[in-house]
XYZ file of C-alpha atoms in Angstrom:
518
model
C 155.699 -22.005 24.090
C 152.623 -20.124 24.920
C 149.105 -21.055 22.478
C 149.153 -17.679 20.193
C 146.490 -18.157 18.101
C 147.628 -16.224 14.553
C 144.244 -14.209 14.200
C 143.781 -10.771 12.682
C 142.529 -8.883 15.708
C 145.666 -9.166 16.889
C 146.815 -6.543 14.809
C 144.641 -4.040 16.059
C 144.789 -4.758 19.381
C 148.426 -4.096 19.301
C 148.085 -0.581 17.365
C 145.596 0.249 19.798
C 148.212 -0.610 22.752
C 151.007 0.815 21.312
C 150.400 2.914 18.744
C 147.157 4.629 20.231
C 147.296 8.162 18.646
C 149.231 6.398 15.330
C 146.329 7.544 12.504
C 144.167 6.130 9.974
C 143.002 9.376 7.468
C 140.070 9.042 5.194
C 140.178 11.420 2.174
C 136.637 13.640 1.258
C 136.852 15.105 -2.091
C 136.969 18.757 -1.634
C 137.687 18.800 2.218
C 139.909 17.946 4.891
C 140.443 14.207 5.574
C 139.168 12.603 8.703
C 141.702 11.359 11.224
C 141.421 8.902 13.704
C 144.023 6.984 15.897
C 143.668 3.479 16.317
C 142.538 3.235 19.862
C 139.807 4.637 19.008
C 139.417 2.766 15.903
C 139.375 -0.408 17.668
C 136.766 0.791 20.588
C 134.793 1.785 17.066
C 135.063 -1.979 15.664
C 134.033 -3.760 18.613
C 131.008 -1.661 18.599
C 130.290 -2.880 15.253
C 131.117 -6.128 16.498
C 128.488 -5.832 19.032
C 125.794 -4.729 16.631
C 126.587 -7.522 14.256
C 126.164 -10.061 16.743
C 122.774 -8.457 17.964
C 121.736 -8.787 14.356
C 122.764 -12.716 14.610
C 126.051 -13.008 13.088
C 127.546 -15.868 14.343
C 131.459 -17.132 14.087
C 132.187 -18.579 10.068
C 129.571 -16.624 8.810
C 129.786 -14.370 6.029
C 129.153 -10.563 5.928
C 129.125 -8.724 2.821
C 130.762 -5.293 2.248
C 130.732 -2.669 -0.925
C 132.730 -0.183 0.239
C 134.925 2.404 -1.013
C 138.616 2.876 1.057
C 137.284 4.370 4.099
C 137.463 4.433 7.754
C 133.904 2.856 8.253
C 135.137 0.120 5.743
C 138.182 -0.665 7.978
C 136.043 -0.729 11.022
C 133.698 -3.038 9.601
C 136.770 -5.210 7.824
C 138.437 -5.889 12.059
C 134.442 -6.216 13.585
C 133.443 -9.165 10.974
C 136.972 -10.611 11.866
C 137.560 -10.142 15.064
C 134.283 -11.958 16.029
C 135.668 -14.846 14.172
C 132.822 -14.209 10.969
C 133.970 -13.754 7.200
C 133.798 -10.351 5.500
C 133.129 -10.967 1.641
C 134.172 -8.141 0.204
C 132.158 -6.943 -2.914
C 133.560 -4.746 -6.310
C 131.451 -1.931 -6.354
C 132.379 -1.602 -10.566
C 130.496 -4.985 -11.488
C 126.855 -5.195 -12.168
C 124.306 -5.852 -9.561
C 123.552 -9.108 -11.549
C 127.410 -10.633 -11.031
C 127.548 -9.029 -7.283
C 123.951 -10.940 -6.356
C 125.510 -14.625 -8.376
C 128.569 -13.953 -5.612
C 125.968 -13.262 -3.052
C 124.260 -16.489 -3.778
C 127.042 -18.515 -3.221
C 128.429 -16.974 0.077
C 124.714 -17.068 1.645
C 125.550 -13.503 3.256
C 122.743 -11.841 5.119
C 123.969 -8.800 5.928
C 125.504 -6.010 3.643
C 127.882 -2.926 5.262
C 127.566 -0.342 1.929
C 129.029 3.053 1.199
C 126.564 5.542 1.312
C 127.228 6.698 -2.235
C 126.799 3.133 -3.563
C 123.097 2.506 -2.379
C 121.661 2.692 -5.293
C 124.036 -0.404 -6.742
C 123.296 -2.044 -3.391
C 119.361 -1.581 -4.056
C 119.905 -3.360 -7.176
C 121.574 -6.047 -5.635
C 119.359 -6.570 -2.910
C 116.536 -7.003 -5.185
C 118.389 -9.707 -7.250
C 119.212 -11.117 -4.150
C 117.268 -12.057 -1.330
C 119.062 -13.362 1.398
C 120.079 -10.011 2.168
C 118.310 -9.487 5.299
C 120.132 -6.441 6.595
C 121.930 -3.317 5.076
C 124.473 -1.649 7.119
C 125.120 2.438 5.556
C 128.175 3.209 5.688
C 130.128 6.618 5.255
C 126.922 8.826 4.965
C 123.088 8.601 6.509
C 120.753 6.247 4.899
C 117.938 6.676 2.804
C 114.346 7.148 4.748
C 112.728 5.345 1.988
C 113.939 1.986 2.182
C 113.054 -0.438 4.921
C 116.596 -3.014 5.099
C 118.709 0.038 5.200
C 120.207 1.713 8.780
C 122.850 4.239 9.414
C 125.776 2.413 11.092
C 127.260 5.732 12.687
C 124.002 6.081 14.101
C 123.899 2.657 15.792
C 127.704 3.024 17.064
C 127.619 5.229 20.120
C 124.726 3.030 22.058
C 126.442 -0.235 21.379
C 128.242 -2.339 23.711
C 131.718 -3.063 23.658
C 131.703 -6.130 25.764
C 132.590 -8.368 22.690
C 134.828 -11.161 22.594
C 137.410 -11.137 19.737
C 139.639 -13.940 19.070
C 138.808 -17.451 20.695
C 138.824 -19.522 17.628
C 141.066 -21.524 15.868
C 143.804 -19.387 13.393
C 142.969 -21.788 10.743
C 139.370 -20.157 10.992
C 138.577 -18.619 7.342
C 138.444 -14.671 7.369
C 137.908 -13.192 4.121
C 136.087 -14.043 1.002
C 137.552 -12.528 -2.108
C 136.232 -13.167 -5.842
C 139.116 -12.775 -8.249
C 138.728 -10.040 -11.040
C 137.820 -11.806 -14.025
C 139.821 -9.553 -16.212
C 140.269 -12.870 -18.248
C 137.633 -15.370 -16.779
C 134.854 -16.233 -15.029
C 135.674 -14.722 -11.347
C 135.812 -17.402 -8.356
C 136.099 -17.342 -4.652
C 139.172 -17.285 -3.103
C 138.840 -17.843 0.584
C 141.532 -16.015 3.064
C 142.350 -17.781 6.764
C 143.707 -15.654 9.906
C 146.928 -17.794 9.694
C 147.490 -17.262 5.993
C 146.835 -13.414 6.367
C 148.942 -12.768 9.643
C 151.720 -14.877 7.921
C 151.335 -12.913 4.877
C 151.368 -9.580 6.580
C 154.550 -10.902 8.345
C 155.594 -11.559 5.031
C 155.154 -7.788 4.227
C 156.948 -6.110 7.004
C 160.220 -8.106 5.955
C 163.052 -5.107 5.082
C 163.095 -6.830 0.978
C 159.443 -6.617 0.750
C 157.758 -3.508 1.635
C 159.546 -3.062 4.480
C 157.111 -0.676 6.246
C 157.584 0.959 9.646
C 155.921 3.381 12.313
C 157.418 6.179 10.500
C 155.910 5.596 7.339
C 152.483 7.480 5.657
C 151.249 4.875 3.569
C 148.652 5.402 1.269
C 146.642 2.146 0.049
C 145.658 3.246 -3.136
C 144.188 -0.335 -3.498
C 141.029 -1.440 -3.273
C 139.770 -3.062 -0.030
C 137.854 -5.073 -2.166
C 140.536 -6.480 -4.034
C 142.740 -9.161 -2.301
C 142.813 -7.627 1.113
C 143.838 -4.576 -0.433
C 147.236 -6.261 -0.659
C 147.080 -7.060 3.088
C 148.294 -3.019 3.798
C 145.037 -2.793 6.516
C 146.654 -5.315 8.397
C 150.492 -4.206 7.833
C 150.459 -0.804 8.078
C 148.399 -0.909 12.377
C 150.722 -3.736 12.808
C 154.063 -1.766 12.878
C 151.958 1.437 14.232
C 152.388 3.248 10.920
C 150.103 5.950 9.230
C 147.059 4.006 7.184
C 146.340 6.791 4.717
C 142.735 5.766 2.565
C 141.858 7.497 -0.591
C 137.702 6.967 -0.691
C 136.769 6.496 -3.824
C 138.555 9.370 -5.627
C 142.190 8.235 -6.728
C 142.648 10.858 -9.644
C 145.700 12.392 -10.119
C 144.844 15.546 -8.355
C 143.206 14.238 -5.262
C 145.868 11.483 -5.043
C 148.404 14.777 -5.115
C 145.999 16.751 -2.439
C 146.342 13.773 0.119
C 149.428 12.887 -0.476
C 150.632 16.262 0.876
C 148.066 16.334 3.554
C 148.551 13.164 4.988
C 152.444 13.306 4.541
C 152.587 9.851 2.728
C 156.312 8.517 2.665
C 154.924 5.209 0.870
C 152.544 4.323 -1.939
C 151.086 1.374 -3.303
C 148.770 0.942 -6.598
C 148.450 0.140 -10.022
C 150.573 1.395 -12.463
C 147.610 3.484 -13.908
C 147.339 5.589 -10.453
C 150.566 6.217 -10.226
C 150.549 7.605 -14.035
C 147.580 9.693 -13.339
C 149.320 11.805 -10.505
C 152.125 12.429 -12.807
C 150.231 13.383 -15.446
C 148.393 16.048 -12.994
C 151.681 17.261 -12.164
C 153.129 17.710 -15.058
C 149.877 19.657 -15.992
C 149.842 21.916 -12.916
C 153.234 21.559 -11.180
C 154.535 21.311 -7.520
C 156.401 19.024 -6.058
C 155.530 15.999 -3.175
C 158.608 15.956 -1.552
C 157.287 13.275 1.313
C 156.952 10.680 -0.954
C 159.708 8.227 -1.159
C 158.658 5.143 -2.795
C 155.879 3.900 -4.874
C 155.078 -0.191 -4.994
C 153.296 -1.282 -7.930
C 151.793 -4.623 -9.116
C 148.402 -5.487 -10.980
C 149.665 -5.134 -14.231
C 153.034 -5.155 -16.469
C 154.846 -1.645 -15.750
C 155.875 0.022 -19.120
C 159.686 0.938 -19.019
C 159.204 4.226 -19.765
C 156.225 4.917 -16.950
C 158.535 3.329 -14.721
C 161.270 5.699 -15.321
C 158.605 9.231 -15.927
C 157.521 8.046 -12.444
C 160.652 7.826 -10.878
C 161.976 11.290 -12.305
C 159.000 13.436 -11.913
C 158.026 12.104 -8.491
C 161.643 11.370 -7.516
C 160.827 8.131 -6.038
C 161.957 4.350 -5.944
C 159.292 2.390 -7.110
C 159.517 -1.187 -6.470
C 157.461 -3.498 -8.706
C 156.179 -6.649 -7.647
C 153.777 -10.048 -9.053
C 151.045 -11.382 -7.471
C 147.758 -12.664 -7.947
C 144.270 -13.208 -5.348
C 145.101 -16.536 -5.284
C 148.018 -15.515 -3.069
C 146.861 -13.061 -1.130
C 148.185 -11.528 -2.949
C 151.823 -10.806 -2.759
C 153.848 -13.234 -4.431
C 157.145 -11.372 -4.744
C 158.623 -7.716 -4.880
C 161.585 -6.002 -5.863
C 163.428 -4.672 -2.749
C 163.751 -0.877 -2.837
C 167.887 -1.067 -2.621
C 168.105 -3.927 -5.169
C 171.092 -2.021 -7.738
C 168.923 -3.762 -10.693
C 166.184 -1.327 -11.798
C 164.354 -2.964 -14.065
C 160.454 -2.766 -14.710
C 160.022 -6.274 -15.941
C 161.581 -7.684 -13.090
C 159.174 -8.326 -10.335
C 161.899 -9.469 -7.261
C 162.487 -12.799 -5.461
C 159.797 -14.529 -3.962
C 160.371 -13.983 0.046
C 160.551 -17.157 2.838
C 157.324 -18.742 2.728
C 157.351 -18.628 -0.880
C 158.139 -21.038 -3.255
C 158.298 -20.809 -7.086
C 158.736 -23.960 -9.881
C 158.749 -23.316 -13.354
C 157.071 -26.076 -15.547
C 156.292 -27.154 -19.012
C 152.656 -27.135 -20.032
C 151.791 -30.300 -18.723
C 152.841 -29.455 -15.386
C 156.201 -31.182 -15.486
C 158.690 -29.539 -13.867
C 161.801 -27.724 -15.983
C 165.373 -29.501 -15.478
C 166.484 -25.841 -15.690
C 164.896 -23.267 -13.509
C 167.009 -20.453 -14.168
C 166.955 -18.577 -17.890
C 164.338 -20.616 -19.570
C 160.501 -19.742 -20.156
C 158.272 -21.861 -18.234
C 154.601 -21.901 -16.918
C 154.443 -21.016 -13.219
C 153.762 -22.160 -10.293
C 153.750 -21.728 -6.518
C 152.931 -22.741 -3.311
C 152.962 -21.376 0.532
C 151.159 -20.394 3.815
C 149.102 -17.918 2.063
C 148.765 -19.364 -1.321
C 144.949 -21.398 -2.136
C 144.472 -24.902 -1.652
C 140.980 -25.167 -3.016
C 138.299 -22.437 -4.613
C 135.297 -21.258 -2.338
C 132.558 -23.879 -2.932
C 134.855 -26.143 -4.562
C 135.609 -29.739 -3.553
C 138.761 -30.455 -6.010
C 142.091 -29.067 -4.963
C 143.025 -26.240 -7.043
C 146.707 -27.484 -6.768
C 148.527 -30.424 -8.212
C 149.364 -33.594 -6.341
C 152.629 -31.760 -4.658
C 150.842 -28.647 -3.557
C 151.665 -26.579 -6.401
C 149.209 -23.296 -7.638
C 149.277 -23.491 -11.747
C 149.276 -19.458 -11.831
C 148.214 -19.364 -15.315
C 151.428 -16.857 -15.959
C 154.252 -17.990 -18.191
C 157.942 -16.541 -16.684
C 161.684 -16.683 -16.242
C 163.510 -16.418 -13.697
C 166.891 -14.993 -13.968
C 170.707 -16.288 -12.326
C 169.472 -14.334 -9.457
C 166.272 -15.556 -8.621
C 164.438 -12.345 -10.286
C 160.909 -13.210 -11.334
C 160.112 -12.038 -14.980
C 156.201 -12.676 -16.175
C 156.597 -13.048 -19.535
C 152.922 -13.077 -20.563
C 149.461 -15.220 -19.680
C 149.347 -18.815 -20.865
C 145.277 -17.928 -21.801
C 146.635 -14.660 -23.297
C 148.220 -16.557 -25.753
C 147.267 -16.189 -29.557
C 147.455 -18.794 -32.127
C 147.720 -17.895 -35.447
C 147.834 -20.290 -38.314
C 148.883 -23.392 -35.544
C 152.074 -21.167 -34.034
C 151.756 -19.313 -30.624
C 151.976 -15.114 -30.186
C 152.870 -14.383 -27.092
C 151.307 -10.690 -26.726
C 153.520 -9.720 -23.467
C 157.275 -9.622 -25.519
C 154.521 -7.338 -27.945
C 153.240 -5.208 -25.557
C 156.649 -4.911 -23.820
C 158.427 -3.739 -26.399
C 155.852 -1.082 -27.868
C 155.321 -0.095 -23.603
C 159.011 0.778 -23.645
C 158.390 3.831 -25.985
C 157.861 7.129 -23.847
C 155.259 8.332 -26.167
C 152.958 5.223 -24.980
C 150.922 5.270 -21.812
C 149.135 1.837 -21.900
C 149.277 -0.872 -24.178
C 147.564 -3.882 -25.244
C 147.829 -6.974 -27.734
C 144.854 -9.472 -28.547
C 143.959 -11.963 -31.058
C 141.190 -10.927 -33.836
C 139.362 -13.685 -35.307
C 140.650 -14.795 -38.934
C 139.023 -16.394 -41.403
C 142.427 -18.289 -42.566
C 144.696 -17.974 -39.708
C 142.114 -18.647 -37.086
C 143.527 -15.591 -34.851
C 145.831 -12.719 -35.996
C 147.527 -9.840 -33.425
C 146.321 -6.164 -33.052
C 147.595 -3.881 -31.384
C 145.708 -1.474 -28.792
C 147.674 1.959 -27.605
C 146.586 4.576 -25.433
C 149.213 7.498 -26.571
C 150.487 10.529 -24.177
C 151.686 12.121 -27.412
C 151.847 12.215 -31.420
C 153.627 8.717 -32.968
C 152.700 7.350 -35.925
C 151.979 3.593 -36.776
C 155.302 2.845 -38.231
C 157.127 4.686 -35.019
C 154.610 2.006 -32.757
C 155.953 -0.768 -34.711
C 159.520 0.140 -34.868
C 160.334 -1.587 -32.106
C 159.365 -4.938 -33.065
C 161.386 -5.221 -35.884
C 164.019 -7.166 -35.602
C 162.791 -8.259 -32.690
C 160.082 -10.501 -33.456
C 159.245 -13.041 -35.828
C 157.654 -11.127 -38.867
C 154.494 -13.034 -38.633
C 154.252 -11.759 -35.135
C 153.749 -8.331 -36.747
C 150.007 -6.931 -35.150
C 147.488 -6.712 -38.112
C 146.252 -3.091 -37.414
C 146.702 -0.791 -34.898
C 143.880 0.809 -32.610
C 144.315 3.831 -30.573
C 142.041 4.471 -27.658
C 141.399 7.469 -25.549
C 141.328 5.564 -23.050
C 142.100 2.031 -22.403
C 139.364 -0.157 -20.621
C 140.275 -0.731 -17.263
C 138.863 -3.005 -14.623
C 138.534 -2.363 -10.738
C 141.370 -3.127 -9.674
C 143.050 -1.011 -12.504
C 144.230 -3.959 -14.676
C 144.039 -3.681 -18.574
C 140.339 -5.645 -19.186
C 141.534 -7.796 -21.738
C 138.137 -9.354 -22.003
C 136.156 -6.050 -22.968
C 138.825 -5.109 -25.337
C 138.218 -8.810 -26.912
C 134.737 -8.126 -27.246
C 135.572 -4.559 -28.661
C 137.698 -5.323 -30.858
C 138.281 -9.120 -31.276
C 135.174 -10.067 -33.027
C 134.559 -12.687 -29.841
């Protein structure tokens, strides 16, 4: 057989073959998205390619990005890669003082930023300086400061005589810093081989099952675990990459959706919720849209089946983590069980092992709650900058999640081994909590934390965001019965809003320092 090295240029090289005029569409709030098919795309990336290497990139090298969903981020995503460097991509929603701490460690000298984000990037710069070079992206630069250049401006003189490809598949790619939603974020470093495999992985008919006649809108982040590896999917089986910018409220989300005729979309459970609430407020119908995948975060019942109604969609949940690149499993669209807590079979080139807390391994995998673990092609070995093996002695990942898994192989996260509270020497599991009270239709989101105690060391509360009028002893209803009495949350908070990080998960660790007394 013919040397194929597995790299991610590949992908775009094929789009461009095949599925020249195929289209990536950037949204712009208030206008009309920009369109671009991926021949020209890829002509675009090798320019940037070009322009990186004049600036003295060099293959294994990381290049930073903090960047919205947008054309120029894509560009920039296949030019760091396809010249063999690695694109570290950056959450725009942290502080400049945690972005510079993850600049220190991956020693990048060059940042690609959204226009609208300069000011962060400023901030950033000045806390770190390594940062040689900034790169504008989606919008001019500002005349005032001396590291900063227009990219578009640079494109049209650059050479496209790049090589892409040429080095080894194991050759690293991305750099990805998990969220932190519940600890200190690390680096989680992303090879061509584990990527391709993993967007291989994707394309399989009980996964997302994607195809050149899809829309799909990546609703996201880029900067979050590949943005589920859907940049490299969707050009990869010539479909329609549809990119949101940085606006993914409900009524932009709506706008695009009919615009860019999106048959598939993927996001949190809190995007998805947002659309329907702006239809419900407004009306009209998206009749294109035929399935919604969702992951991130635990899917209430009852949002699952509002979704489905309003929207008329299937939407397929799924579990993951950056760690895995982040699809672990997902819940085929024809599966007959529809059930939000259910999160699908982990597909070939997956494996999954329940264990007890010590790491030994369940006589009975099937029915029982264990702590989690896994292992694969795309799953991490080790943590950027890290010389101990973030794996056990057999290869297995300790996820951190505790789950069943049912007769059928269904994956069910039952809650967060850290999560965990411990009141008066007995665990609380918050996810059966938060489950139950999610499963009312009156709740949107819902949280459960431990609250110091002066006697019991930790005691529950309960955290609700509310679409309409309950009161506390219709919230609690639910558990009765149904959980030990001692279980019972010790007040109940309701919050406008709930805090959210980046990537659109609950932030457990704000709403501890809220409200925990931590």
């Amino acid at each position: 057989m013919q040397d194929f090295p597995l790299t991610l240029d590949q992908f775009l090289r094929h789009a461009a073959k095949w599925h020249a005029h195929a289209e990536l569409v950037t949204a712009h709030e208030g206008g009309e998205p920009d369109r671009i098919g991926y021949a020209a795309l890829m002509d675009r990336s090798l320019a940037v390619s070009a322009i990186l290497s004049d600036l003295g990139v060099r293959q294994g090298e990381r290049v930073a990005t903090l960047a919205w969903n947008s054309q120029g981020h894509v560009e920039a995503w296949y030019a760091i890669m396809g010249m063999g460097a690695v694109c570290h991509t950056l959450n725009p929603r942290l502080t400049a003082e945690q972005l510079a701490a993850m600049l220190d460690q991956s020693q990048a000298r060059i940042l690609v930023v959204s226009a609208d984000l300069v000011p962060l990037a400023r901030q950033v710069a000045a806390l770190s300086p390594g940062i040689a070079r900034v790169l504008v992206i989606d919008g001019p630069a500002p005349g005032d400061w001396h590291l900063a250049t227009a990219l578009e401006g640079l494109i049209a003189g650059a050479s496209r005589d790049v090589p892409w490809g040429g080095f080894a598949e194991t050759a690293p790619s991305g750099l990805c810093f998990t969220s932190g939603t519940t600890g200190a974020p690390k680096g989680v470093t992303y090879t061509h081989r584990s990527s391709y495999l993993h967007t291989l992985k994707l394309l399989q008919t009980d996964v997302m099952a994607l195809s050149g006649r899809d829309s799909v809108l990546v609703a996201v982040p880029m900067f979050h675990a590949n943005a589920w590896g859907l940049p490299f999917a969707v050009p990869a089986v010539g479909g329609r990459l549809v990119l949101p910018g940085r606006q993914t409220d409900g009524a932009n989300l709506a706008r695009l959706i009919a615009s860019a005729g999106v048959t598939v979309g993927v996001g949190v459970p809190t995007v998805w919720l947002g659309l329907v609430e702006h239809l419900e407020a407004t009306g009209g119908e998206l009749p294109s849209l035929k399935r919604i995948i969702v992951g991130g975060s635990p899917l209430p019942p009852a949002l699952m089946e509002r979704i489905e109604q309003r929207l008329g969609v299937i939407v397929q949940t799924s579990w993951g983590m950056t760690e895995l690149s982040p699809s672990g499993t997902v819940a085929p669209a024809g599966d007959p069980v529809r059930d939000a807590g259910l999160s699908g079979r982990p597909s070939v080139g997956v494996d999954l092992l329940l264990t007890d807390a010590d790491g030994v391994a369940l006589p009975d995998q099937r029915g029982t709650e264990g702590h989690l673990r896994v292992r694969g092609a795309a799953v991490i070995d080790r943590y950027f900058g890290q010389e101990k093996p973030a794996t056990d002695a057999a290869g297995w990942f300790p996820t951190g999640d505790l789950a069943r898994i049912d007769a059928t192989g269904n994956l069910m996260i039952t809650g967060r081994a850290k999560d965990l509270i411990k009141s008066g020497g007995e665990w609380i599991n918050p996810a059966e909590i938060e489950a139950l009270v999610g499963a009312l239709p009156e709740v949107s989101l819902v949280a459960v934390i431990g609250r110091t105690h002066p006697k019991w060391g930790e005691r529950p509360i309960l955290l609700v965001e509310t679409c309409d009028a309950i009161d506390d002893a219709g919230l609690l209803a639910p558990l009765k019965g149904r959980v030990a009495p001692w279980w019972m949350p010790d007040a109940i908070i309701r919050l406008d809003a709930m805090p959210l990080a980046a990537t659109g998960k609950i932030d457990k660790i704000r709403l501890r320092i809220q409200h925990g007394g931590g």
